Amino acid sequence: MAKFLKINVADNVAVAIEPLKAGEYVNVEGVEFALKNDIPAGHKFLLTDLKEGENVIKYGYPIGHLREDHKQGEFINDVNIKTNLAGLLDYSYSPVFTAEDVATMADAKVDYDAEDIPTSFKGYRRKNGEIGIRNELWIVPTVGCVDGIVNQLCQRLKAEVGLPDGVEHYGTSGVERIVAFPHNYGCSQLSGDHENTRKVLRDLVLHPNAGAVLVVGLGCENNQPDKFKELLGDYDETRIRFMVSQKVEGDEVEEGMKILRELYAIASKDERVDIPLSELRVGLKCGGSDGFSGITANPLLGVFSDFIVSQGGTTVLTEVPEMFGAETILMNRCATPELFDETVELINDFKNYFLSHGEPVGENPSPGNKAGGISTLEEKALGCTQKCGKSAVRGVLPYGERLQHKGLNLLSAPGNDLVASTALASSGCHIVLFTTGRGTPFGTFVPTMKVSTNSNLAKNKPTWIDFNAGVLVEGQSMAEVFRNFAKKVIAVANGEAAWNERKNYQEIAIFKTGVTL
């Protein structure tokens, strides 16, 4: 195993794969020199002398500039590097794909052999034609005031039917899980926040991973149940039922149990059938990133994203603030000038959100990111955007909206792990692939597979991590790891439980930006 890695030929830094000691000699492309400092794993050292103000290059792009002069072999981190990001920019469209490439899907290329990877999975085909990879019964409150009711209903029904909280594998038919999704919102919100709540709850209720849903309202909330029904559009009234607690005469829990028993009986008849991979919709997310994220796990997701797109399927990239510094790469992969304009708006809307609150657009990375070797938002973004591979951008989604286009899509949402993962699931993704170098246990309302960037995390947190991409710097080839990973994701689509499901970690978080009354 190499001790360090120079990622791009243009880079003037290298990344330590394992801890390096001060005084240790390294040889980079025939040039030998001694390290001036200890270099922790995942962190950077200079390959040449640089002056104050000169750019630090990683992944072939600037990740910021030096605050003062530094010498070859010196350790540099967030203390030494300052972001180049500042305010809004003017962008021009320089497409990397021809119109013919886009029309023939020639942009969706997989660089590795995929012959032994299944091209179908076992899923649930819903009445409206949509596909689910789970058959769960969900209890969704319109407002936080009834959270206690939905939690009690969930626990009572699970006890009544004998359905355990965590399983290793879901069955080939029937209700596989019963889940309540409490939240704090649905009332005392204005304009944008109120609509965000309504949209995300609508997306949750209509999601095809649910075989049946009970929506529980209070009756006096801003998110009025009757108006919420209208937002659902043409829905299956046999599988989506409503209970307004203030209108129930007597015990609302007993009334809710009657409805849930009916829904359970209906959804229990559902069975898995063969579904082509072209119907799979995958969310791409990273959290607790480290210096290995852009070397192992994120590039692996990029290869997988291109594979899914090549099969006619759909992937979605979000975390807009973590695109800052790498946004032009995405803009120039847009399939049309109209999509380029929408992507510019996506980026600038979020920059204006930061600026309107008096915050700099480069207010990132987190303390955990810095401890793991990420120094600036540009560095984080250049690693983050690798998750979406090299395919053309074919759709741009506002927050809370549902997928309309197959292929690679960009989605408006912040970088916050819970909010962004919920947004991915809300857009219609069946599964979220979540890369992490620091680790996290949480999951959103669809299977949330954790992919570790390093083997130490996979070893130390085996009940968090579903797949270890750290082996990519330990001698295993991308071709081999990609095939194993693709088979693992398809196994989860078939019913194998992700760790967040085994642990019963399923939550929702809704983006809030404005006033609470």
Short mmCIF file of C-alpha atoms in Angstrom, two decimals:
data_model
loop_
_atom_site.label_atom_id
_atom_site.label_comp_id
_atom_site.label_asym_id
_atom_site.label_seq_id
_atom_site.Cartn_x
_atom_site.Cartn_y
_atom_site.Cartn_z
CA MET A 1 0.00 0.00 0.00
CA ALA A 2 1.33 3.44 -0.96
CA LYS A 3 1.97 5.78 1.95
CA PHE A 4 0.73 8.86 0.09
CA LEU A 5 -1.10 9.83 -3.09
CA LYS A 6 -0.79 12.64 -5.62
CA ILE A 7 -4.30 12.65 -7.08
CA ASN A 8 -3.89 14.76 -10.22
CA VAL A 9 -0.80 15.50 -12.32
CA ALA A 10 -1.40 19.24 -11.79
CA ASP A 11 -1.53 19.00 -7.97
CA ASN A 12 1.05 20.71 -5.76
CA VAL A 13 -0.01 18.69 -2.69
CA ALA A 14 -0.15 15.00 -1.89
CA VAL A 15 -2.37 13.20 0.63
CA ALA A 16 -1.04 10.88 3.33
CA ILE A 17 -2.69 7.46 3.05
CA GLU A 18 -1.20 6.48 6.41
CA PRO A 19 0.47 8.66 9.08
CA LEU A 20 3.87 10.02 8.01
CA LYS A 21 6.68 11.18 10.29
CA ALA A 22 8.70 14.37 10.21
CA GLY A 23 12.11 13.68 8.63
CA GLU A 24 10.75 10.76 6.61
CA TYR A 25 11.84 10.87 2.97
CA VAL A 26 9.26 10.64 0.21
CA ASN A 27 9.77 10.33 -3.53
CA VAL A 28 7.20 12.04 -5.76
CA GLU A 29 7.68 11.52 -9.50
CA GLY A 30 11.43 11.16 -9.10
CA VAL A 31 11.89 14.06 -6.69
CA GLU A 32 12.96 13.02 -3.19
CA PHE A 33 12.61 15.27 -0.16
CA ALA A 34 12.13 15.04 3.60
CA LEU A 35 8.87 15.89 5.35
CA LYS A 36 9.10 18.90 7.64
CA ASN A 37 6.22 17.80 9.93
CA ASP A 38 4.19 14.78 10.96
CA ILE A 39 1.35 14.28 8.46
CA PRO A 40 -1.83 12.61 9.79
CA ALA A 41 -3.63 10.17 7.48
CA GLY A 42 -5.96 11.99 5.09
CA HIS A 43 -4.06 15.27 5.38
CA LYS A 44 -1.92 17.16 2.86
CA PHE A 45 1.71 18.12 2.46
CA LEU A 46 3.30 20.46 -0.09
CA LEU A 47 5.19 19.08 -3.06
CA THR A 48 6.89 22.39 -3.79
CA ASP A 49 7.63 25.74 -2.15
CA LEU A 50 4.67 28.16 -2.35
CA LYS A 51 4.44 31.87 -1.60
CA GLU A 52 1.73 33.69 0.33
CA GLY A 53 -1.35 34.07 -1.89
CA GLU A 54 -0.43 31.26 -4.28
CA ASN A 55 -3.08 28.63 -4.93
CA VAL A 56 -3.00 25.15 -3.42
CA ILE A 57 -3.97 22.66 -6.14
CA LYS A 58 -5.76 19.36 -5.39
CA TYR A 59 -7.86 17.23 -7.78
CA GLY A 60 -6.36 19.47 -10.48
CA TYR A 61 -8.20 22.58 -9.21
CA PRO A 62 -7.45 25.37 -6.70
CA ILE A 63 -8.78 24.61 -3.20
CA GLY A 64 -7.74 28.01 -1.80
CA HIS A 65 -4.56 30.04 -1.33
CA LEU A 66 -1.81 30.09 1.27
CA ARG A 67 -2.03 32.63 4.08
CA GLU A 68 1.82 32.80 4.25
CA ASP A 69 4.90 31.24 2.64
CA HIS A 70 5.40 27.50 3.06
CA LYS A 71 8.11 25.04 2.07
CA GLN A 72 8.14 21.71 0.26
CA GLY A 73 7.29 18.87 2.65
CA GLU A 74 5.34 21.01 5.09
CA PHE A 75 2.00 19.93 6.55
CA ILE A 76 -0.82 22.31 5.55
CA ASN A 77 -4.41 22.40 6.71
CA ASP A 78 -7.27 24.84 7.35
CA VAL A 79 -4.97 27.02 9.46
CA ASN A 80 -2.65 27.59 6.49
CA ILE A 81 -5.16 27.78 3.61
CA LYS A 82 -7.81 30.42 2.95
CA THR A 83 -10.77 29.89 0.64
CA ASN A 84 -10.98 31.73 -2.69
CA LEU A 85 -14.78 31.83 -2.51
CA ALA A 86 -16.49 35.21 -2.25
CA GLY A 87 -20.02 36.15 -3.26
CA LEU A 88 -21.83 35.68 -6.56
CA LEU A 89 -20.10 34.92 -9.85
CA ASP A 90 -20.90 35.28 -13.53
CA TYR A 91 -20.96 31.95 -15.34
CA SER A 92 -20.74 30.99 -19.01
CA TYR A 93 -21.86 27.70 -20.54
CA SER A 94 -19.06 25.57 -22.02
CA PRO A 95 -20.70 22.15 -22.54
CA VAL A 96 -18.45 19.11 -22.39
CA PHE A 97 -20.94 16.93 -24.30
CA THR A 98 -22.13 17.26 -27.86
CA ALA A 99 -25.84 17.30 -28.68
CA GLU A 100 -25.35 13.85 -30.25
CA ASP A 101 -23.77 12.48 -27.05
CA VAL A 102 -26.69 13.75 -25.01
CA ALA A 103 -29.32 12.44 -27.45
CA THR A 104 -27.79 8.95 -27.64
CA MET A 105 -26.89 8.71 -23.91
CA ALA A 106 -23.26 8.36 -24.99
CA ASP A 107 -22.33 10.51 -22.00
CA ALA A 108 -23.39 7.72 -19.60
CA LYS A 109 -20.29 5.56 -19.80
CA VAL A 110 -19.09 2.95 -17.32
CA ASP A 111 -15.33 2.53 -17.31
CA TYR A 112 -15.44 -0.93 -15.73
CA ASP A 113 -16.80 -4.36 -16.61
CA ALA A 114 -20.41 -4.67 -15.41
CA GLU A 115 -21.33 -7.97 -17.07
CA ASP A 116 -21.81 -9.94 -13.84
CA ILE A 117 -23.90 -7.23 -12.14
CA PRO A 118 -27.67 -7.93 -12.09
CA THR A 119 -29.74 -5.64 -14.30
CA SER A 120 -32.95 -6.13 -12.32
CA PHE A 121 -34.15 -6.34 -8.73
CA LYS A 122 -37.21 -7.54 -6.83
CA GLY A 123 -39.49 -4.62 -5.98
CA TYR A 124 -43.12 -3.60 -5.62
CA ARG A 125 -45.06 -2.24 -8.57
CA ARG A 126 -47.72 0.17 -7.34
CA LYS A 127 -51.14 0.82 -8.84
CA ASN A 128 -49.97 4.10 -10.43
CA GLY A 129 -46.97 2.37 -12.04
CA GLU A 130 -44.36 3.63 -9.57
CA ILE A 131 -41.86 1.22 -8.04
CA GLY A 132 -40.99 0.67 -4.39
CA ILE A 133 -38.14 -1.33 -2.85
CA ARG A 134 -39.90 -1.63 0.51
CA ASN A 135 -43.49 -2.41 1.51
CA GLU A 136 -43.93 -0.48 4.73
CA LEU A 137 -46.92 0.95 6.59
CA TRP A 138 -46.29 4.57 7.54
CA ILE A 139 -48.03 6.86 10.04
CA VAL A 140 -47.51 10.53 9.15
CA PRO A 141 -48.62 13.55 11.24
CA THR A 142 -49.72 16.74 9.50
CA VAL A 143 -48.52 18.69 12.54
CA GLY A 144 -46.16 18.11 15.47
CA CYS A 145 -49.02 18.38 17.97
CA VAL A 146 -50.06 14.78 17.22
CA ASP A 147 -46.59 13.22 17.38
CA GLY A 148 -47.52 11.41 20.59
CA ILE A 149 -50.55 9.86 18.90
CA VAL A 150 -48.65 8.60 15.86
CA ASN A 151 -45.90 7.15 18.05
CA GLN A 152 -48.44 5.32 20.20
CA LEU A 153 -50.28 3.99 17.13
CA CYS A 154 -47.03 2.71 15.69
CA GLN A 155 -46.00 0.87 18.84
CA ARG A 156 -49.44 -0.65 19.35
CA LEU A 157 -49.74 -1.95 15.80
CA LYS A 158 -46.22 -3.43 15.85
CA ALA A 159 -47.02 -5.22 19.09
CA GLU A 160 -50.37 -6.42 17.77
CA VAL A 161 -49.02 -7.95 14.55
CA GLY A 162 -45.71 -9.08 16.05
CA LEU A 163 -43.51 -7.10 13.64
CA PRO A 164 -39.98 -6.54 15.06
CA ASP A 165 -38.21 -3.18 15.01
CA GLY A 166 -35.09 -4.40 13.21
CA VAL A 167 -34.60 -7.18 10.67
CA GLU A 168 -31.68 -8.36 8.55
CA HIS A 169 -33.75 -9.08 5.48
CA TYR A 170 -37.23 -8.17 4.38
CA GLY A 171 -39.61 -10.81 3.10
CA THR A 172 -40.80 -11.46 -0.44
CA SER A 173 -44.30 -10.23 0.37
CA GLY A 174 -46.43 -8.52 2.99
CA VAL A 175 -45.89 -5.53 5.28
CA GLU A 176 -42.17 -5.37 6.06
CA ARG A 177 -42.08 -2.57 8.59
CA ILE A 178 -44.34 -0.16 10.50
CA VAL A 179 -42.88 3.33 11.00
CA ALA A 180 -44.09 6.64 12.45
CA PHE A 181 -42.52 9.90 11.29
CA PRO A 182 -42.91 12.57 13.98
CA HIS A 183 -41.73 16.13 13.21
CA ASN A 184 -41.97 19.61 14.72
CA TYR A 185 -43.80 21.45 11.96
CA GLY A 186 -47.17 21.89 10.23
CA CYS A 187 -48.28 24.97 12.16
CA SER A 188 -47.03 28.47 13.07
CA GLN A 189 -45.05 28.64 9.82
CA LEU A 190 -45.28 31.24 7.07
CA SER A 191 -44.96 31.25 3.28
CA GLY A 192 -41.87 29.29 2.17
CA ASP A 193 -41.43 27.26 5.34
CA HIS A 194 -45.10 26.29 5.36
CA GLU A 195 -44.93 25.15 1.73
CA ASN A 196 -41.69 23.25 2.34
CA THR A 197 -43.38 21.30 5.13
CA ARG A 198 -46.44 20.54 3.01
CA LYS A 199 -44.35 19.42 0.04
CA VAL A 200 -42.08 17.11 2.02
CA LEU A 201 -45.04 15.55 3.84
CA ARG A 202 -46.82 15.12 0.48
CA ASP A 203 -43.73 13.42 -0.95
CA LEU A 204 -43.54 11.15 2.09
CA VAL A 205 -47.19 10.12 1.85
CA LEU A 206 -46.92 9.40 -1.89
CA HIS A 207 -43.58 7.58 -1.75
CA PRO A 208 -43.78 4.11 -3.35
CA ASN A 209 -41.72 2.49 -0.56
CA ALA A 210 -44.94 2.72 1.48
CA GLY A 211 -47.62 0.12 0.78
CA ALA A 212 -50.08 2.06 2.93
CA VAL A 213 -50.16 5.34 4.90
CA LEU A 214 -52.28 6.76 7.70
CA VAL A 215 -52.14 10.56 7.83
CA VAL A 216 -53.01 11.87 11.31
CA GLY A 217 -54.09 15.49 11.71
CA LEU A 218 -55.15 17.58 14.70
CA GLY A 219 -57.75 19.83 13.03
CA CYS A 220 -56.76 23.41 13.83
CA GLU A 221 -53.25 23.44 12.32
CA ASN A 222 -52.05 25.59 9.41
CA ASN A 223 -51.49 22.41 7.41
CA GLN A 224 -55.21 21.69 7.22
CA PRO A 225 -55.92 18.02 6.36
CA ASP A 226 -58.49 18.88 3.67
CA LYS A 227 -56.09 21.23 1.90
CA PHE A 228 -53.32 18.68 2.29
CA LYS A 229 -55.50 16.09 0.55
CA GLU A 230 -55.78 18.47 -2.41
CA LEU A 231 -51.97 18.73 -2.54
CA LEU A 232 -51.74 14.94 -2.91
CA GLY A 233 -53.59 15.07 -6.23
CA ASP A 234 -55.06 11.81 -7.54
CA TYR A 235 -54.05 9.33 -4.84
CA ASP A 236 -55.11 5.77 -3.95
CA GLU A 237 -57.74 6.33 -1.25
CA THR A 238 -57.76 2.64 -0.31
CA ARG A 239 -54.09 2.85 0.76
CA ILE A 240 -53.83 6.44 1.98
CA ARG A 241 -56.28 7.23 4.79
CA PHE A 242 -56.83 10.26 7.01
CA MET A 243 -57.80 10.73 10.64
CA VAL A 244 -58.45 14.21 12.10
CA SER A 245 -58.10 13.82 15.86
CA GLN A 246 -60.35 16.72 16.91
CA LYS A 247 -63.20 15.25 14.84
CA VAL A 248 -62.98 11.77 16.40
CA GLU A 249 -65.66 11.12 19.01
CA GLY A 250 -63.96 9.24 21.81
CA ASP A 251 -60.47 7.75 21.81
CA GLU A 252 -58.52 8.76 18.69
CA VAL A 253 -55.97 5.98 19.26
CA GLU A 254 -58.68 3.30 19.10
CA GLU A 255 -60.07 4.90 15.94
CA GLY A 256 -56.60 5.04 14.43
CA MET A 257 -56.03 1.36 15.21
CA LYS A 258 -59.21 0.43 13.31
CA ILE A 259 -57.93 2.24 10.22
CA LEU A 260 -54.44 0.78 10.57
CA ARG A 261 -55.77 -2.78 10.75
CA GLU A 262 -57.59 -2.20 7.47
CA LEU A 263 -54.49 -0.76 5.82
CA TYR A 264 -52.33 -3.57 7.15
CA ALA A 265 -54.67 -6.17 5.67
CA ILE A 266 -54.50 -4.48 2.24
CA ALA A 267 -50.71 -4.00 2.14
CA SER A 268 -50.12 -7.55 3.42
CA LYS A 269 -51.14 -8.89 0.02
CA ASP A 270 -48.37 -7.09 -1.88
CA GLU A 271 -45.56 -9.18 -3.39
CA ARG A 272 -42.15 -8.44 -4.90
CA VAL A 273 -41.79 -8.82 -8.67
CA ASP A 274 -38.94 -8.41 -11.15
CA ILE A 275 -38.13 -4.76 -11.87
CA PRO A 276 -35.42 -3.50 -14.30
CA LEU A 277 -32.64 -1.30 -12.93
CA SER A 278 -33.93 1.47 -15.20
CA GLU A 279 -36.64 2.02 -12.55
CA LEU A 280 -34.19 2.49 -9.65
CA ARG A 281 -33.77 6.01 -8.24
CA VAL A 282 -30.69 6.58 -6.07
CA GLY A 283 -29.79 9.56 -3.86
CA LEU A 284 -26.12 10.55 -3.48
CA LYS A 285 -25.00 12.07 -0.16
CA CYS A 286 -21.88 12.56 1.94
CA GLY A 287 -21.51 13.52 5.58
CA GLY A 288 -18.65 13.63 8.06
CA SER A 289 -16.27 13.76 5.09
CA ASP A 290 -12.53 13.37 5.51
CA GLY A 291 -9.40 13.51 3.37
CA PHE A 292 -10.21 10.11 1.88
CA SER A 293 -13.74 11.00 0.74
CA GLY A 294 -12.61 12.33 -2.64
CA ILE A 295 -10.19 9.42 -3.11
CA THR A 296 -12.27 6.36 -2.20
CA ALA A 297 -16.00 6.47 -1.41
CA ASN A 298 -17.09 9.45 -3.51
CA PRO A 299 -15.38 8.26 -6.72
CA LEU A 300 -16.92 4.83 -6.10
CA LEU A 301 -20.39 6.39 -5.96
CA GLY A 302 -19.53 8.27 -9.14
CA VAL A 303 -18.81 5.04 -10.99
CA PHE A 304 -22.01 3.52 -9.62
CA SER A 305 -24.02 6.61 -10.61
CA ASP A 306 -22.75 6.35 -14.19
CA PHE A 307 -23.66 2.64 -14.16
CA ILE A 308 -27.23 3.32 -13.03
CA VAL A 309 -27.62 6.09 -15.60
CA SER A 310 -26.25 3.79 -18.32
CA GLN A 311 -29.01 1.32 -17.39
CA GLY A 312 -31.66 4.03 -17.87
CA GLY A 313 -32.00 4.69 -14.15
CA THR A 314 -31.85 7.85 -12.05
CA THR A 315 -29.40 9.38 -9.58
CA VAL A 316 -29.72 12.62 -7.61
CA LEU A 317 -26.98 14.88 -6.21
CA THR A 318 -27.81 17.53 -3.61
CA GLU A 319 -26.03 19.57 -0.86
CA VAL A 320 -25.87 22.75 -2.95
CA PRO A 321 -23.55 24.70 -0.57
CA GLU A 322 -21.07 21.85 -0.95
CA MET A 323 -21.00 22.40 -4.70
CA PHE A 324 -19.50 25.90 -4.23
CA GLY A 325 -16.04 25.82 -5.79
CA ALA A 326 -16.87 22.91 -8.11
CA GLU A 327 -20.14 24.20 -9.56
CA THR A 328 -18.73 24.97 -13.02
CA ILE A 329 -17.91 21.27 -13.47
CA LEU A 330 -21.61 20.48 -13.04
CA MET A 331 -22.79 23.47 -15.07
CA ASN A 332 -20.76 22.43 -18.10
CA ARG A 333 -22.17 18.90 -17.91
CA CYS A 334 -25.72 20.19 -18.30
CA ALA A 335 -27.47 18.58 -21.26
CA THR A 336 -29.05 21.86 -22.44
CA PRO A 337 -28.54 25.62 -22.06
CA GLU A 338 -31.84 25.72 -20.16
CA LEU A 339 -30.49 23.25 -17.58
CA PHE A 340 -27.32 25.34 -17.33
CA ASP A 341 -29.46 28.38 -16.48
CA GLU A 342 -31.38 26.37 -13.88
CA THR A 343 -28.11 25.19 -12.31
CA VAL A 344 -26.78 28.75 -12.14
CA GLU A 345 -30.01 29.74 -10.39
CA LEU A 346 -29.65 26.75 -8.03
CA ILE A 347 -26.17 27.89 -7.01
CA ASN A 348 -26.89 31.61 -6.78
CA ASP A 349 -30.10 31.10 -4.81
CA PHE A 350 -28.14 29.31 -2.10
CA LYS A 351 -25.33 31.86 -2.17
CA ASN A 352 -27.93 34.62 -1.72
CA TYR A 353 -29.41 32.62 1.18
CA PHE A 354 -26.02 32.73 2.92
CA LEU A 355 -25.37 36.38 2.08
CA SER A 356 -28.86 37.50 3.17
CA HIS A 357 -28.08 36.17 6.65
CA GLY A 358 -24.72 37.95 6.72
CA GLU A 359 -22.79 34.68 6.35
CA PRO A 360 -19.87 34.10 3.96
CA VAL A 361 -20.50 31.54 1.21
CA GLY A 362 -17.38 29.64 2.29
CA GLU A 363 -18.58 29.01 5.87
CA ASN A 364 -17.64 25.36 5.64
CA PRO A 365 -16.14 22.74 6.29
CA SER A 366 -17.20 21.47 9.71
CA PRO A 367 -14.83 20.77 12.63
CA GLY A 368 -15.05 17.05 11.83
CA ASN A 369 -14.18 17.70 8.18
CA LYS A 370 -11.12 19.72 9.21
CA ALA A 371 -9.97 17.06 11.66
CA GLY A 372 -10.25 14.54 8.82
CA GLY A 373 -8.09 16.54 6.42
CA ILE A 374 -10.44 18.90 4.53
CA SER A 375 -9.29 22.52 4.69
CA THR A 376 -11.69 24.60 2.56
CA LEU A 377 -15.11 24.42 0.97
CA GLU A 378 -13.52 24.14 -2.48
CA GLU A 379 -11.63 21.05 -1.36
CA LYS A 380 -14.81 19.60 0.09
CA ALA A 381 -16.81 20.43 -3.04
CA LEU A 382 -14.29 18.90 -5.45
CA GLY A 383 -14.50 15.68 -3.45
CA CYS A 384 -18.28 15.90 -2.92
CA THR A 385 -19.22 16.33 -6.59
CA GLN A 386 -17.35 13.17 -7.56
CA LYS A 387 -20.35 11.22 -6.24
CA CYS A 388 -22.30 11.96 -9.43
CA GLY A 389 -19.75 10.51 -11.85
CA LYS A 390 -19.32 11.93 -15.33
CA SER A 391 -22.81 11.75 -16.87
CA ALA A 392 -24.79 14.70 -18.22
CA VAL A 393 -27.11 16.64 -15.92
CA ARG A 394 -30.66 16.01 -17.17
CA GLY A 395 -32.80 17.57 -14.45
CA VAL A 396 -32.67 20.33 -11.81
CA LEU A 397 -35.16 20.11 -8.94
CA PRO A 398 -36.33 22.78 -6.46
CA TYR A 399 -36.53 21.67 -2.82
CA GLY A 400 -39.51 19.42 -2.15
CA GLU A 401 -40.28 18.66 -5.80
CA ARG A 402 -40.50 15.14 -7.21
CA LEU A 403 -38.37 13.63 -9.96
CA GLN A 404 -39.53 14.13 -13.54
CA HIS A 405 -36.45 13.11 -15.56
CA LYS A 406 -34.33 9.97 -15.64
CA GLY A 407 -30.56 10.24 -15.58
CA LEU A 408 -28.50 12.50 -13.31
CA ASN A 409 -30.46 15.22 -11.47
CA LEU A 410 -29.39 18.08 -9.19
CA LEU A 411 -31.61 18.86 -6.18
CA SER A 412 -31.82 22.03 -4.12
CA ALA A 413 -31.15 21.31 -0.43
CA PRO A 414 -28.58 22.33 2.20
CA GLY A 415 -25.62 20.21 3.26
CA ASN A 416 -27.13 19.23 6.64
CA ASP A 417 -27.18 15.43 6.70
CA LEU A 418 -30.73 14.91 7.96
CA VAL A 419 -32.31 17.65 5.84
CA ALA A 420 -30.46 16.71 2.64
CA SER A 421 -31.13 12.97 3.00
CA THR A 422 -34.82 13.64 3.64
CA ALA A 423 -34.89 15.87 0.54
CA LEU A 424 -33.37 13.07 -1.57
CA ALA A 425 -35.97 10.58 -0.36
CA SER A 426 -38.72 13.18 -0.87
CA SER A 427 -37.70 13.66 -4.50
CA GLY A 428 -38.57 9.99 -5.05
CA CYS A 429 -35.25 8.22 -4.43
CA HIS A 430 -35.72 4.63 -3.29
CA ILE A 431 -32.39 4.53 -1.47
CA VAL A 432 -29.74 6.99 -0.28
CA LEU A 433 -26.03 6.14 -0.63
CA PHE A 434 -24.22 8.06 2.11
CA THR A 435 -20.42 8.28 2.14
CA THR A 436 -18.72 9.14 5.42
CA GLY A 437 -15.23 9.34 6.86
CA ARG A 438 -16.22 10.14 10.43
CA GLY A 439 -19.36 7.99 10.70
CA THR A 440 -23.01 8.52 11.56
CA PRO A 441 -25.81 6.14 12.59
CA PHE A 442 -28.86 8.01 11.30
CA GLY A 443 -31.11 7.14 8.37
CA THR A 444 -33.94 8.89 6.58
CA PHE A 445 -37.26 7.33 5.55
CA VAL A 446 -35.70 5.17 2.83
CA PRO A 447 -32.75 2.76 3.23
CA THR A 448 -29.69 4.91 3.95
CA MET A 449 -26.55 2.92 3.14
CA LYS A 450 -23.35 4.18 4.77
CA VAL A 451 -20.17 3.82 2.73
CA SER A 452 -16.97 4.36 4.72
CA THR A 453 -14.08 6.24 3.16
CA ASN A 454 -11.53 4.40 5.31
CA SER A 455 -11.20 0.92 6.75
CA ASN A 456 -10.67 2.06 10.35
CA LEU A 457 -14.21 3.47 10.45
CA ALA A 458 -15.66 0.27 8.97
CA LYS A 459 -13.78 -1.75 11.59
CA ASN A 460 -14.69 0.46 14.55
CA LYS A 461 -18.37 1.00 13.61
CA PRO A 462 -19.52 -2.24 11.98
CA THR A 463 -23.19 -1.57 12.87
CA TRP A 464 -23.11 1.79 11.08
CA ILE A 465 -21.24 0.96 7.90
CA ASP A 466 -22.82 -1.04 5.07
CA PHE A 467 -19.83 -1.03 2.71
CA ASN A 468 -16.14 -0.18 3.09
CA ALA A 469 -14.61 1.82 0.24
CA GLY A 470 -11.36 2.24 2.18
CA VAL A 471 -10.00 -0.89 0.49
CA LEU A 472 -9.42 1.26 -2.61
CA VAL A 473 -6.18 2.56 -1.04
CA GLU A 474 -5.24 -0.91 0.22
CA GLY A 475 -4.63 -2.64 -3.09
CA GLN A 476 -8.13 -3.46 -4.34
CA SER A 477 -8.96 -2.12 -7.80
CA MET A 478 -11.89 0.19 -8.57
CA ALA A 479 -13.21 -2.45 -10.99
CA GLU A 480 -13.40 -5.07 -8.23
CA VAL A 481 -14.79 -2.73 -5.57
CA PHE A 482 -17.36 -1.29 -7.98
CA ARG A 483 -18.73 -4.75 -8.83
CA ASN A 484 -18.98 -5.70 -5.16
CA PHE A 485 -20.63 -2.40 -4.31
CA ALA A 486 -23.16 -2.58 -7.14
CA LYS A 487 -24.17 -6.07 -6.05
CA LYS A 488 -24.55 -4.83 -2.45
CA VAL A 489 -26.82 -1.94 -3.47
CA ILE A 490 -28.98 -4.25 -5.59
CA ALA A 491 -29.18 -6.69 -2.67
CA VAL A 492 -30.54 -3.87 -0.49
CA ALA A 493 -33.05 -3.03 -3.24
CA ASN A 494 -34.05 -6.71 -3.18
CA GLY A 495 -34.81 -6.53 0.54
CA GLU A 496 -31.53 -6.84 2.44
CA ALA A 497 -31.76 -4.38 5.32
CA ALA A 498 -29.34 -1.48 5.58
CA TRP A 499 -27.88 -0.90 9.04
CA ASN A 500 -30.11 2.10 9.70
CA GLU A 501 -33.11 -0.19 9.13
CA ARG A 502 -31.75 -2.97 11.33
CA LYS A 503 -31.26 -0.42 14.10
CA ASN A 504 -34.65 1.21 13.50
CA TYR A 505 -33.05 4.59 12.71
CA GLN A 506 -35.55 6.24 10.35
CA GLU A 507 -36.25 9.96 10.65
CA ILE A 508 -37.29 13.03 8.67
CA ALA A 509 -35.98 16.60 8.86
CA ILE A 510 -37.58 19.53 7.02
CA PHE A 511 -35.71 22.62 5.79
CA LYS A 512 -36.68 25.77 7.71
CA THR A 513 -35.46 29.25 6.81
CA GLY A 514 -38.01 31.75 8.11
CA VAL A 515 -40.19 32.95 10.99
CA THR A 516 -41.97 30.73 13.50
CA LEU A 517 -45.10 32.40 14.88
#
